[in-house]
Coordinates of C-alpha atoms and ligand atoms in Angstrom, one line a residue:
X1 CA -2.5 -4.4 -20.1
X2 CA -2.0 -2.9 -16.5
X3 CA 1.2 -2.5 -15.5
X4 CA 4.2 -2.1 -17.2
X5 CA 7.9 -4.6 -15.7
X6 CA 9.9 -2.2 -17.6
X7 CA 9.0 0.1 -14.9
X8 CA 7.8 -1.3 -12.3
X9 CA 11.1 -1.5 -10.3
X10 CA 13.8 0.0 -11.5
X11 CA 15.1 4.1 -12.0
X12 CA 14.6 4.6 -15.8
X13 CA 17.6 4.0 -18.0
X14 CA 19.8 2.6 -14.7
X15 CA 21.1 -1.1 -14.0
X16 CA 19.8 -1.9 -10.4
X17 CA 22.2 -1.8 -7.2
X18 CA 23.3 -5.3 -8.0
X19 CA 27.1 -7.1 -7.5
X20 CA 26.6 -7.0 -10.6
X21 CA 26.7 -3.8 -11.8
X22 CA 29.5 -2.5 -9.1
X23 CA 31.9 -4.3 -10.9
X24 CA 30.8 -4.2 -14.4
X25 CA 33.2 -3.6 -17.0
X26 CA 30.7 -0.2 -18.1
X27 CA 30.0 0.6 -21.8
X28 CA 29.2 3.8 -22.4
X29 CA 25.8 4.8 -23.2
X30 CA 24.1 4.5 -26.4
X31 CA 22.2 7.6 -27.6
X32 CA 18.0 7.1 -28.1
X33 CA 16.7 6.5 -31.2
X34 CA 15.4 10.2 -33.1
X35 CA 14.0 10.0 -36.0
X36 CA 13.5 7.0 -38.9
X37 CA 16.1 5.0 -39.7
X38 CA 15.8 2.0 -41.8
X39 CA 17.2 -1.7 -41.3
X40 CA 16.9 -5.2 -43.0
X41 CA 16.3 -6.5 -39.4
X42 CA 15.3 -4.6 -36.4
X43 CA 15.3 -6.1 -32.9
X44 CA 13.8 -5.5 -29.9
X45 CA 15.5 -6.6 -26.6
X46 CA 19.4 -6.0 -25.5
X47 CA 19.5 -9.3 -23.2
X48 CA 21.0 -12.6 -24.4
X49 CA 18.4 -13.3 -26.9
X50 CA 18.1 -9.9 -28.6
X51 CA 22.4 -9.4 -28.7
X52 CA 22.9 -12.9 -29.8
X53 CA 20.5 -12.5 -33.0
X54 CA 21.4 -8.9 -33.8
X55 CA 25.3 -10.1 -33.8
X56 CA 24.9 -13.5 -35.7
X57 CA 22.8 -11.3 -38.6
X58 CA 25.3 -8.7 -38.5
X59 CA 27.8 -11.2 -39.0
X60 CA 26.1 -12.5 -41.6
X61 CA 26.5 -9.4 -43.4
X62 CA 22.6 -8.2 -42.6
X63 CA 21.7 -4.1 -41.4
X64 CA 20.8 -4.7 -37.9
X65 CA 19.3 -2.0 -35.6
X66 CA 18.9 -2.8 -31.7
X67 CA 16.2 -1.0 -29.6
X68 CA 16.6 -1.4 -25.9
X69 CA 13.8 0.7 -23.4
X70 CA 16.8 0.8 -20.8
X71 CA 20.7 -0.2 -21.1
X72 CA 21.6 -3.3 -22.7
X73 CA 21.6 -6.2 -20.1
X74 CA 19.5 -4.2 -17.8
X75 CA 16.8 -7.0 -17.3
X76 CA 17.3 -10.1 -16.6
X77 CA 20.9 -11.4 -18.8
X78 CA 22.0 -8.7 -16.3
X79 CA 20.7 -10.0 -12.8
X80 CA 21.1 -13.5 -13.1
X81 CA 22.4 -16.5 -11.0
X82 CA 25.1 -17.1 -13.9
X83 CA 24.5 -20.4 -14.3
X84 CA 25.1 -22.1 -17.9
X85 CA 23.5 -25.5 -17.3
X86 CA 23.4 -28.7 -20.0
X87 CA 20.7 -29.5 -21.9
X88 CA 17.0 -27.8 -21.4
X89 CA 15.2 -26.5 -18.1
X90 CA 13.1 -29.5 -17.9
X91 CA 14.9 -33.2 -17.6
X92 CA 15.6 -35.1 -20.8
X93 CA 12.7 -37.9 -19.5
X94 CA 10.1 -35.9 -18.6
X95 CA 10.7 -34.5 -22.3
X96 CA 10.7 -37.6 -23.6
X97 CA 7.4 -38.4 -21.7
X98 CA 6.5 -35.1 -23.4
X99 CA 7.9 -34.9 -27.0
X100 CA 8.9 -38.6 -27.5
X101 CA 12.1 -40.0 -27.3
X102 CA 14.0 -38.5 -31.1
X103 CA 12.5 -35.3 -30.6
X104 CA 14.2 -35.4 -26.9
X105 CA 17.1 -36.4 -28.3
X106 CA 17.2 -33.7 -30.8
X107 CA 16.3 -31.3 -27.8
X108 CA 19.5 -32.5 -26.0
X109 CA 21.5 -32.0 -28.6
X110 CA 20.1 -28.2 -28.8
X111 CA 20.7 -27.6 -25.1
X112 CA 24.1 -28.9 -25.8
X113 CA 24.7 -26.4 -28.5
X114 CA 23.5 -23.4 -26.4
X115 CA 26.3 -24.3 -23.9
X116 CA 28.6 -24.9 -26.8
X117 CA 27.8 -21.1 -28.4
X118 CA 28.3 -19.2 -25.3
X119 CA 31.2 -20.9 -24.4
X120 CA 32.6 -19.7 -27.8
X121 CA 31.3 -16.5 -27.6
X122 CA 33.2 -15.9 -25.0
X123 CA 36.5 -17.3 -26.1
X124 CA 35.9 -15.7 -29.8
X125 CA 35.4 -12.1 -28.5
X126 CA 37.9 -12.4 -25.4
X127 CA 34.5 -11.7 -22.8
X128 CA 36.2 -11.1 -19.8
X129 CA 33.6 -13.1 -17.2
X130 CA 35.5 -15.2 -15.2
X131 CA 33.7 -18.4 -16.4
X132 CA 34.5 -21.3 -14.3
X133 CA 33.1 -24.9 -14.8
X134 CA 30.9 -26.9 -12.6
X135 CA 27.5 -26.5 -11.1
X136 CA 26.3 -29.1 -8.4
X137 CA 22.4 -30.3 -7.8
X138 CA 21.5 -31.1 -4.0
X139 CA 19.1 -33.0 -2.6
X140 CA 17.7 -32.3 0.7
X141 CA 15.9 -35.8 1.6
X142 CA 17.5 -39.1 0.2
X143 CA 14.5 -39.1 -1.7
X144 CA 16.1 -36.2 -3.8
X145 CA 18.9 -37.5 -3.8
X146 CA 18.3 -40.8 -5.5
X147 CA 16.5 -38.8 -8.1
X148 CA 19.4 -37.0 -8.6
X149 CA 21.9 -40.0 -9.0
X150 CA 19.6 -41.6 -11.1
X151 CA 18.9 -38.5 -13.6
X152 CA 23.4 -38.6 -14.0
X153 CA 22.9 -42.4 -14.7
X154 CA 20.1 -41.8 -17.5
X155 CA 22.2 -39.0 -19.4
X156 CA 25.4 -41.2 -19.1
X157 CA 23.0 -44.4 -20.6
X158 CA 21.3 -42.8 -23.3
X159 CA 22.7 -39.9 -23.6
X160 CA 26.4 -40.9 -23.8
X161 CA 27.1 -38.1 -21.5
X162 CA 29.9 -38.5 -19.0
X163 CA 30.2 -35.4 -17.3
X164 CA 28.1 -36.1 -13.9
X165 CA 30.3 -36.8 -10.8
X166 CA 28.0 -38.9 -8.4
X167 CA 28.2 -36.8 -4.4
X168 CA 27.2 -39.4 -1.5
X169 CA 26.4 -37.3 1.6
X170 CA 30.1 -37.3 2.6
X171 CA 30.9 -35.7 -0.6
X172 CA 28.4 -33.2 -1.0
X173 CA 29.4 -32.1 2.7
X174 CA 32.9 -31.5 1.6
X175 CA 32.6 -29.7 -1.3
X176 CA 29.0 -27.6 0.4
X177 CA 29.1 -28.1 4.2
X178 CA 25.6 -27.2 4.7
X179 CA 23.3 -28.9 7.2
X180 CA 20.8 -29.3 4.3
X181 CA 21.8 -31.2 1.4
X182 CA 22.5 -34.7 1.9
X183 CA 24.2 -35.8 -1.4
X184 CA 24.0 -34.6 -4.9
X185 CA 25.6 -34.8 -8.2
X186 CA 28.2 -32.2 -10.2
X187 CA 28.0 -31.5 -13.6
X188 CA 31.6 -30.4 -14.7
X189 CA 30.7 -29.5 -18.5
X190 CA 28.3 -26.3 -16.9
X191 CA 29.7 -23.6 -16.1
X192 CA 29.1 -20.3 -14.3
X193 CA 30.0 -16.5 -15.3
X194 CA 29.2 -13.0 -14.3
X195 CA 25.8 -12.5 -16.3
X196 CA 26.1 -8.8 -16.9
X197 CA 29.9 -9.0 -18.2
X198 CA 28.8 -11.7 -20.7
X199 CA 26.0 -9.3 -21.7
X200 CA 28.1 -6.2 -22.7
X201 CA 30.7 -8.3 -24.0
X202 CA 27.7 -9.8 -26.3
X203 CA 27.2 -5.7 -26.8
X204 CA 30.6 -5.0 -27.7
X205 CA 30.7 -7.9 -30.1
X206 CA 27.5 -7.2 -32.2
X207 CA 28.6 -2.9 -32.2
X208 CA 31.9 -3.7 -33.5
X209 CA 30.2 -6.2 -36.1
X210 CA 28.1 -3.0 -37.2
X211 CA 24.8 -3.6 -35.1
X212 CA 23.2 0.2 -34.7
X213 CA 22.3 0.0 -30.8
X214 CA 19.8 2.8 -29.2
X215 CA 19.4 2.6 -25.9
X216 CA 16.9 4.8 -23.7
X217 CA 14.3 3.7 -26.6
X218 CA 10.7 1.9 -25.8
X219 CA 9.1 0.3 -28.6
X220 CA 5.4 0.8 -28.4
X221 CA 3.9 -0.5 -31.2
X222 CA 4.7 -2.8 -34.0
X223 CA 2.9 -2.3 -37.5
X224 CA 2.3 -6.1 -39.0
X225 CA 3.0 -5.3 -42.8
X226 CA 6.1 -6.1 -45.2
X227 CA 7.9 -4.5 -43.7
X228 CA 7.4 -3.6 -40.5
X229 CA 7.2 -0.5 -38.6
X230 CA 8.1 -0.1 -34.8
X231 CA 7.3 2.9 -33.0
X232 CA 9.3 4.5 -30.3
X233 CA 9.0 8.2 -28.5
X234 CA 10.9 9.6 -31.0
X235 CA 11.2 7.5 -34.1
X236 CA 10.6 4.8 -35.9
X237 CA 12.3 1.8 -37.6
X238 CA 11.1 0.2 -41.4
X239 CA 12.6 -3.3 -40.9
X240 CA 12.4 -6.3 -43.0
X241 CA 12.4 -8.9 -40.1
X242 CA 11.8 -8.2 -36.7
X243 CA 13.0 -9.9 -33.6
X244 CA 11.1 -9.8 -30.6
X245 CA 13.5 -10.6 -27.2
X246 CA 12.1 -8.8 -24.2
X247 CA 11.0 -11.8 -22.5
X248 CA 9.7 -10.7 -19.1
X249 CA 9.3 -7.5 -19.7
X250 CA 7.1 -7.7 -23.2
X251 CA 4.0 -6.5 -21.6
X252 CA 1.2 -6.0 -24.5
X253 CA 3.3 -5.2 -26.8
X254 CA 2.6 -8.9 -29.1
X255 CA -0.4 -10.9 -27.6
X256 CA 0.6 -14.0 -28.9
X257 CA 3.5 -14.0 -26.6
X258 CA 1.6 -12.4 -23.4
X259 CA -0.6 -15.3 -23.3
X260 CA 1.9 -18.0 -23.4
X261 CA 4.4 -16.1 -21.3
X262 CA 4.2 -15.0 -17.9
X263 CA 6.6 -12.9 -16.4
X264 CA 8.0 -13.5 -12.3
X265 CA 10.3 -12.2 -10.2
X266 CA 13.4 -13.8 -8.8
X267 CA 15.7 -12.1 -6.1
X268 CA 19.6 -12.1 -5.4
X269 CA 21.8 -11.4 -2.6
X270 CA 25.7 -10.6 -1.8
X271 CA 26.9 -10.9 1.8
X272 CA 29.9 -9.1 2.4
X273 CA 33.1 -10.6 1.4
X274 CA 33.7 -14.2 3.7
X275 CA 37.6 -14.1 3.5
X276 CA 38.2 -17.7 5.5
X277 CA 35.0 -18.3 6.2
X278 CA 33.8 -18.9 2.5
X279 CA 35.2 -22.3 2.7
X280 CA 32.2 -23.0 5.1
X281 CA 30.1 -22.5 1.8
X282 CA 31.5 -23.8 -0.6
X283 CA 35.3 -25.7 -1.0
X284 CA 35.4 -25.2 -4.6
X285 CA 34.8 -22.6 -6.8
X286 CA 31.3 -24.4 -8.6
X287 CA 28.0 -22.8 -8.5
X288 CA 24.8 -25.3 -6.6
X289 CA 21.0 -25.2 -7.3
X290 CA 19.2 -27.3 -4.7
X291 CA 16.1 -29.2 -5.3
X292 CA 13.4 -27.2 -3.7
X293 CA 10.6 -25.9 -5.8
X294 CA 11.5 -22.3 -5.8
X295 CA 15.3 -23.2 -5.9
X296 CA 18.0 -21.9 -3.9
X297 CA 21.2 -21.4 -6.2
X298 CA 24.4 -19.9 -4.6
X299 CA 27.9 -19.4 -5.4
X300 CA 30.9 -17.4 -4.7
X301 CA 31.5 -13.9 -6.2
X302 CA 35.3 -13.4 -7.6
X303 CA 35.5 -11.4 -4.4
X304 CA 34.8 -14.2 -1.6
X305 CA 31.3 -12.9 -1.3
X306 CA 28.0 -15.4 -1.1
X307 CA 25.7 -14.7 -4.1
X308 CA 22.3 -16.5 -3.0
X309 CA 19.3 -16.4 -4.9
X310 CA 15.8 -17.3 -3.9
X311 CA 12.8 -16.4 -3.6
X312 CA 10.2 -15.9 -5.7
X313 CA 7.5 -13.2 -6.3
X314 CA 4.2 -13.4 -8.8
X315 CA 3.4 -10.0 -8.0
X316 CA 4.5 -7.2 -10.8
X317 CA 6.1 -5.2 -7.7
X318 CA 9.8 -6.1 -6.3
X319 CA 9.0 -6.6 -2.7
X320 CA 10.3 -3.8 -0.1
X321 CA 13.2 -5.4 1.6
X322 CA 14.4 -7.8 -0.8
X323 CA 17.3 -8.4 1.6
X324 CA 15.4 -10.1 4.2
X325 CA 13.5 -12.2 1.8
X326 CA 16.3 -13.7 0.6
X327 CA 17.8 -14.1 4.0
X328 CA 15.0 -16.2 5.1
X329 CA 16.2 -19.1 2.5
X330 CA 20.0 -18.2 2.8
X331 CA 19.6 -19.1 6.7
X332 CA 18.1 -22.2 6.0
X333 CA 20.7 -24.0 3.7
X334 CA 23.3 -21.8 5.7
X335 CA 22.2 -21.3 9.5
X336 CA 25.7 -20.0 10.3
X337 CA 25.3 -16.8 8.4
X338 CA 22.1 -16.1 10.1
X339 CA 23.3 -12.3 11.1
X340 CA 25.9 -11.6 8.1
X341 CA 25.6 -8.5 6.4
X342 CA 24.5 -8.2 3.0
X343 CA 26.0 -5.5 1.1
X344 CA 23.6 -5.9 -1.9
X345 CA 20.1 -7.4 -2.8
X346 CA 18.3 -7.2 -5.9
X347 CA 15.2 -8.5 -7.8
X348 CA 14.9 -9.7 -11.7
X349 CA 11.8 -10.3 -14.3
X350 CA 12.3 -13.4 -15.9
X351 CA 9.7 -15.5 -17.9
X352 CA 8.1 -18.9 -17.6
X353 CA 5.8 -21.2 -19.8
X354 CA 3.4 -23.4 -18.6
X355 CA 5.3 -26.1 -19.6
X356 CA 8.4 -24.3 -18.6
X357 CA 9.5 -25.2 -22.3
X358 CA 10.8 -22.0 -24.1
X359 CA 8.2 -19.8 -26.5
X360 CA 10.0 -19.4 -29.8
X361 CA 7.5 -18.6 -32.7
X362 CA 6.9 -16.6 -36.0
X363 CA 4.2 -14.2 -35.0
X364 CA 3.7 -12.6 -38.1
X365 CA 5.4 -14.1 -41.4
X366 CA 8.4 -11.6 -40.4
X367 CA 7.8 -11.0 -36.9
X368 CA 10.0 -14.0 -34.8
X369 CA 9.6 -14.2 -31.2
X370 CA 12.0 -16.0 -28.7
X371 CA 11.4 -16.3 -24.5
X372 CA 10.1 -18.3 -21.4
X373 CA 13.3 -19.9 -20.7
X374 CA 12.1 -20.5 -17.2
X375 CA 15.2 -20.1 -15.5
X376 CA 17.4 -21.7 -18.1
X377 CA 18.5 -18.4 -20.7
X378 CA 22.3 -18.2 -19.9
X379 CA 22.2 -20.9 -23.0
X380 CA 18.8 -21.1 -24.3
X381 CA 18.2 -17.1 -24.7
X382 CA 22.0 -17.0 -27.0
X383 CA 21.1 -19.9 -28.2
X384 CA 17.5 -18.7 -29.5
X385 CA 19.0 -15.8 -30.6
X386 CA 21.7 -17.7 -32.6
X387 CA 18.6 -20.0 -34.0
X388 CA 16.3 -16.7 -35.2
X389 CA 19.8 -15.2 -37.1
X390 CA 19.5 -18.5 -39.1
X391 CA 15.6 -18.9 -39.7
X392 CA 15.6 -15.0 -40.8
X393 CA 18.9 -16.4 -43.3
X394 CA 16.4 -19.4 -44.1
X395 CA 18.4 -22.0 -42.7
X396 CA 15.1 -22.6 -40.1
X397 CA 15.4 -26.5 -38.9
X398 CA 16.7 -25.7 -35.9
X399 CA 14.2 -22.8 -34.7
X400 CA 11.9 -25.1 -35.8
X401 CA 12.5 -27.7 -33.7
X402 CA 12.5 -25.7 -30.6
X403 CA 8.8 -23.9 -32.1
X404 CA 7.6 -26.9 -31.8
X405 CA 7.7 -27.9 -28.1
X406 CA 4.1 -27.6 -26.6
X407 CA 3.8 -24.0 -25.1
X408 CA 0.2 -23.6 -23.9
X409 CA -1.7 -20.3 -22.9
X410 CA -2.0 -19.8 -19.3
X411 CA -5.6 -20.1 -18.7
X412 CA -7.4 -17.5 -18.1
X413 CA -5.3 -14.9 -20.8
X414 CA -3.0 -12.4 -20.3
X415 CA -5.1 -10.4 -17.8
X416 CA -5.6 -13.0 -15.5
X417 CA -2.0 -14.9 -15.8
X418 CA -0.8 -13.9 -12.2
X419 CA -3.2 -14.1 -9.9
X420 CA -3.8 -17.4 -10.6
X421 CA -0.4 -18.6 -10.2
X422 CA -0.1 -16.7 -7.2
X423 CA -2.3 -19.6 -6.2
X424 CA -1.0 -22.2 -8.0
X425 CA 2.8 -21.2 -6.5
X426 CA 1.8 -21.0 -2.9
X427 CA 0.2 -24.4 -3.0
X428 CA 3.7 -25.7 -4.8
X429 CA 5.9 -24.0 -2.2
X430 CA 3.6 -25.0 0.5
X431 CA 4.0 -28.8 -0.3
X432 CA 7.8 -28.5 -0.7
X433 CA 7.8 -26.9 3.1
X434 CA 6.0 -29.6 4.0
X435 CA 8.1 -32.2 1.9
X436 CA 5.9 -33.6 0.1
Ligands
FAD1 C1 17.3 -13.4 -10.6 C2 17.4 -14.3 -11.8 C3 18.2 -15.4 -11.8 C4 18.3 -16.2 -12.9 N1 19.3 -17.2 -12.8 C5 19.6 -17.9 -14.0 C6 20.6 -18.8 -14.0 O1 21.4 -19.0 -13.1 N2 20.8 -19.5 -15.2 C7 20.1 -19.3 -16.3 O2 20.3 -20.0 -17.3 N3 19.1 -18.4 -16.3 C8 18.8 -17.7 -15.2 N4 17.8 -16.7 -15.2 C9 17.1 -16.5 -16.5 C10 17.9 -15.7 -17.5 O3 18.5 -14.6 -16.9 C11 17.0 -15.3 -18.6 O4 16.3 -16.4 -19.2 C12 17.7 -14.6 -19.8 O5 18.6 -13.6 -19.3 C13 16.7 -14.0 -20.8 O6 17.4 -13.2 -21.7 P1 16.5 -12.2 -22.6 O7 17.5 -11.5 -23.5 O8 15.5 -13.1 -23.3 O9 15.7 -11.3 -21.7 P2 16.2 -10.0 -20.8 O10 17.7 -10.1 -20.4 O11 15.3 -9.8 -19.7 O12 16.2 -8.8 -21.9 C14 15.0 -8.3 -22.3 C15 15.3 -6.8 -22.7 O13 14.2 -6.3 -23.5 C16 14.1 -4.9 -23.1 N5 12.7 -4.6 -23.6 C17 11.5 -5.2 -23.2 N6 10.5 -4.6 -23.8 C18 11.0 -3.6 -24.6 C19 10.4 -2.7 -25.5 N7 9.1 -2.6 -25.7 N8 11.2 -1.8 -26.2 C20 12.6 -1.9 -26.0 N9 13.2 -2.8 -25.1 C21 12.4 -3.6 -24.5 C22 14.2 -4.9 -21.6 O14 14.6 -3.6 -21.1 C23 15.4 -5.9 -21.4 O15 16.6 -5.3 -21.4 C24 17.6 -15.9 -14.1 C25 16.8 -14.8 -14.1 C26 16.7 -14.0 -13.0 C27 15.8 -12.8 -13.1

């Protein structure tokens, strides 16, 4: 099915040039996968969703193998913005609108759980990635910005949840002085981290509960019998279960998923460190997503640099000069910085639905599949992972729940998901130029 994310992009086996990965604390490598070995569960995947489930079953007292085509947190747990953000991706009343109002609730209450987990994670295995609470939403037109105060006042009413802090435009400028946002609201129960450190702490965690990671090893095929066999270069794995967690970089390898699941691109960039300056960013340490279609989200690095991510691509390849694409935005919310140098810059694949509702399904009776967090995995993707380590244990309500949300095909099939929204992204980021 054309080309191929896991390669598209990125040196073989090698985390990109990112903030990131300068100041990761390292793991050393995993050897590849030669010859067969067998497993009760073998999964596919060493991002969020694939280290989550392999450490929860290992925990559980399952054989767990891990198969990941490059490092683990190469893709996208390891390029992130970092934000851990409350409930789901899309807003509790257009999910209502969507699922009715219990099933919404129920979804809260998941969303809520995946902040919980990582949170946990973190503190249970001493992760070491500086997580810091609060992210701020900014509106750019009092129109936004009404939304905005009026979403807080929704998840207060029915949702009991008192975490929002309400920004008037005087308040939004002290906290982000930028020409741009005119108010906004903070939500002091989400948090931000540094995505790749929470990855190989994950990585740590499941190794040292007895998960059998092989790095440098491609799946290419998976056999649907009882049980399953999965192919790689230079071996295979008889499993049980299977868990499928590559999210945007699946490719072919289950159709199912490739129709419902279509992978994009999303870019980053660090300026050089601020030093005073950074309080002309940001006053407090908080990360902020704006309101803009293709959203800008920014925050300061441990070291006093800008992280600022934007931009998006449709196309399979990175674009040349991701720097200056991600200046472009950067300049608008932050005209100041117009000719700051940027010391890094680099691009992720992530997934989207339709629906921008996560994909979780059981493929084949022991084939489960998890992705299409649309920009929302720091939670959903640990979470999901957590959720198929209980389904594969039978304990299945809550996988269910989340395999039920409506997840359309893209029309037109796999083949044809990204030129068409090419088209359909253009027109969306046209209008939001235009403001309307
Ligand atoms: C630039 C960017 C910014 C983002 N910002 C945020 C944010 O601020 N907050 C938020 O919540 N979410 C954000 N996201 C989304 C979030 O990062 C993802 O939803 C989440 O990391 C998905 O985790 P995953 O484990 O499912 O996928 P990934 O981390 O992408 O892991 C999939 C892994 O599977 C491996 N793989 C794929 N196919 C195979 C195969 N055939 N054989 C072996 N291995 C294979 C890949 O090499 C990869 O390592 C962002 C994403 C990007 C790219």
């Amino acid at each position: 099915m054309g080309l191929n994310l896991l390669y598209s992009n990125d040196r073989r086996g090698q985390y990109p040039d990112s903030w990131y990965a300068a100041t990761a604390q390292a793991l050393e490598p995993f050897a590849a996968l030669r010859g067969e070995v067998r497993a009760d569960v073998c999964v596919v995947g060493g991002g969020y969703t694939g280290l989550s489930a392999a450490l929860h079953l290992a925990e559980a007292g399952l054989n767990v193998v891990l198969l990941e085509a490059h490092r683990v947190g190469f893709g996208a747990s390891g390029r992130n913005g970092g934000q851990l953000g409350s409930g789901q991706r899309v807003a509790q009343d257009d999910l209502e609108g969507l699922t009715g109002a219990p099933e919404a609730a129920k979804l809260w209450q998941l969303g809520e759980d995946a902040k919980a987990l990582v949170k946990s994670l973190i503190a249970k295995h001493g992760i070491d990635c500086d997580l810091k609470p609060g992210v701020a939403w900014t509106g750019s037109s009092p129109g936004d910005v009404a939304h905005l105060h009026d979403y807080a006042a929704l998840l207060e009413r029915r949702y009991d949840y008192g975490h929002m802090q309400v920004l008037d435009a005087e308040g939004c400028r002290a906290l982000c002085p930028s020409p741009d946002y005119k108010g906004g609201i903070v939500d002091w129960d989400a948090a931000h981290l540094h995505p790749l450190n929470f990855a190989l702490g994950l990585a740590r965690a499941a190794r040292d509960a007895g998960v059998r990671i092989y790095e440098g090893t491609q799946v290419h095929h998976v056999e649907e019998r009882q049980p399953a066999v999965l192919r790689t270069d230079r071996g295979r794995v008889v499993a049980d279960h299977v868990v499928l967690a590559c999210n945007g970089y699946l490719g072919g390898l289950n159709r199912k998923v490739a129709a419902r699941v279509m992978p994009i691109n999303n870019f980053i960039a660090a300026t050089a460190p601020l030093g005073d300056a950074a309080s002309r960013v940001l006053t407090r340490d908080i990360a902020v997503a704006d309101s803009r279609f293709v959203v800008n989200y920014f925050r300061l690095s441990a070291d006093g640099r800008l992280l600022f991510g934007g931009g998006e691509s449709y196309g399979y390849r990175f674009p040349k000069d991701i720097a200056a694409v991600v200046r472009k935005p950067m300049t608008q919310v932050f005209p100041h910085l117009a000719d700051v140098p940027i010391d890094y810059a680099w691009g992720g694949t992530l997934a989207i639905t339709m629906k921008r509702l996560p994909f979780l399904a059981r493929v084949a009776p022991n084939i489960l599949s998890a992705s299409g967090y649309s920009g929302h995995g720091v939670g959903t993707a640990t979470h999901a992972g957590q959720l198929m380590a209980l389904a594969i244990r039978g304990e299945a309500e809550g996988f269910d729940t989340m395999s039920r949300l409506p997840t359309p095909a893209f029309p037109g099939g796999p083949a044809f998901r990204s030129p068409l929204l090419v088209l359909a992204m253009s027109w969306f980021a046209m209008r939001d130029r235009l403001g309307i």
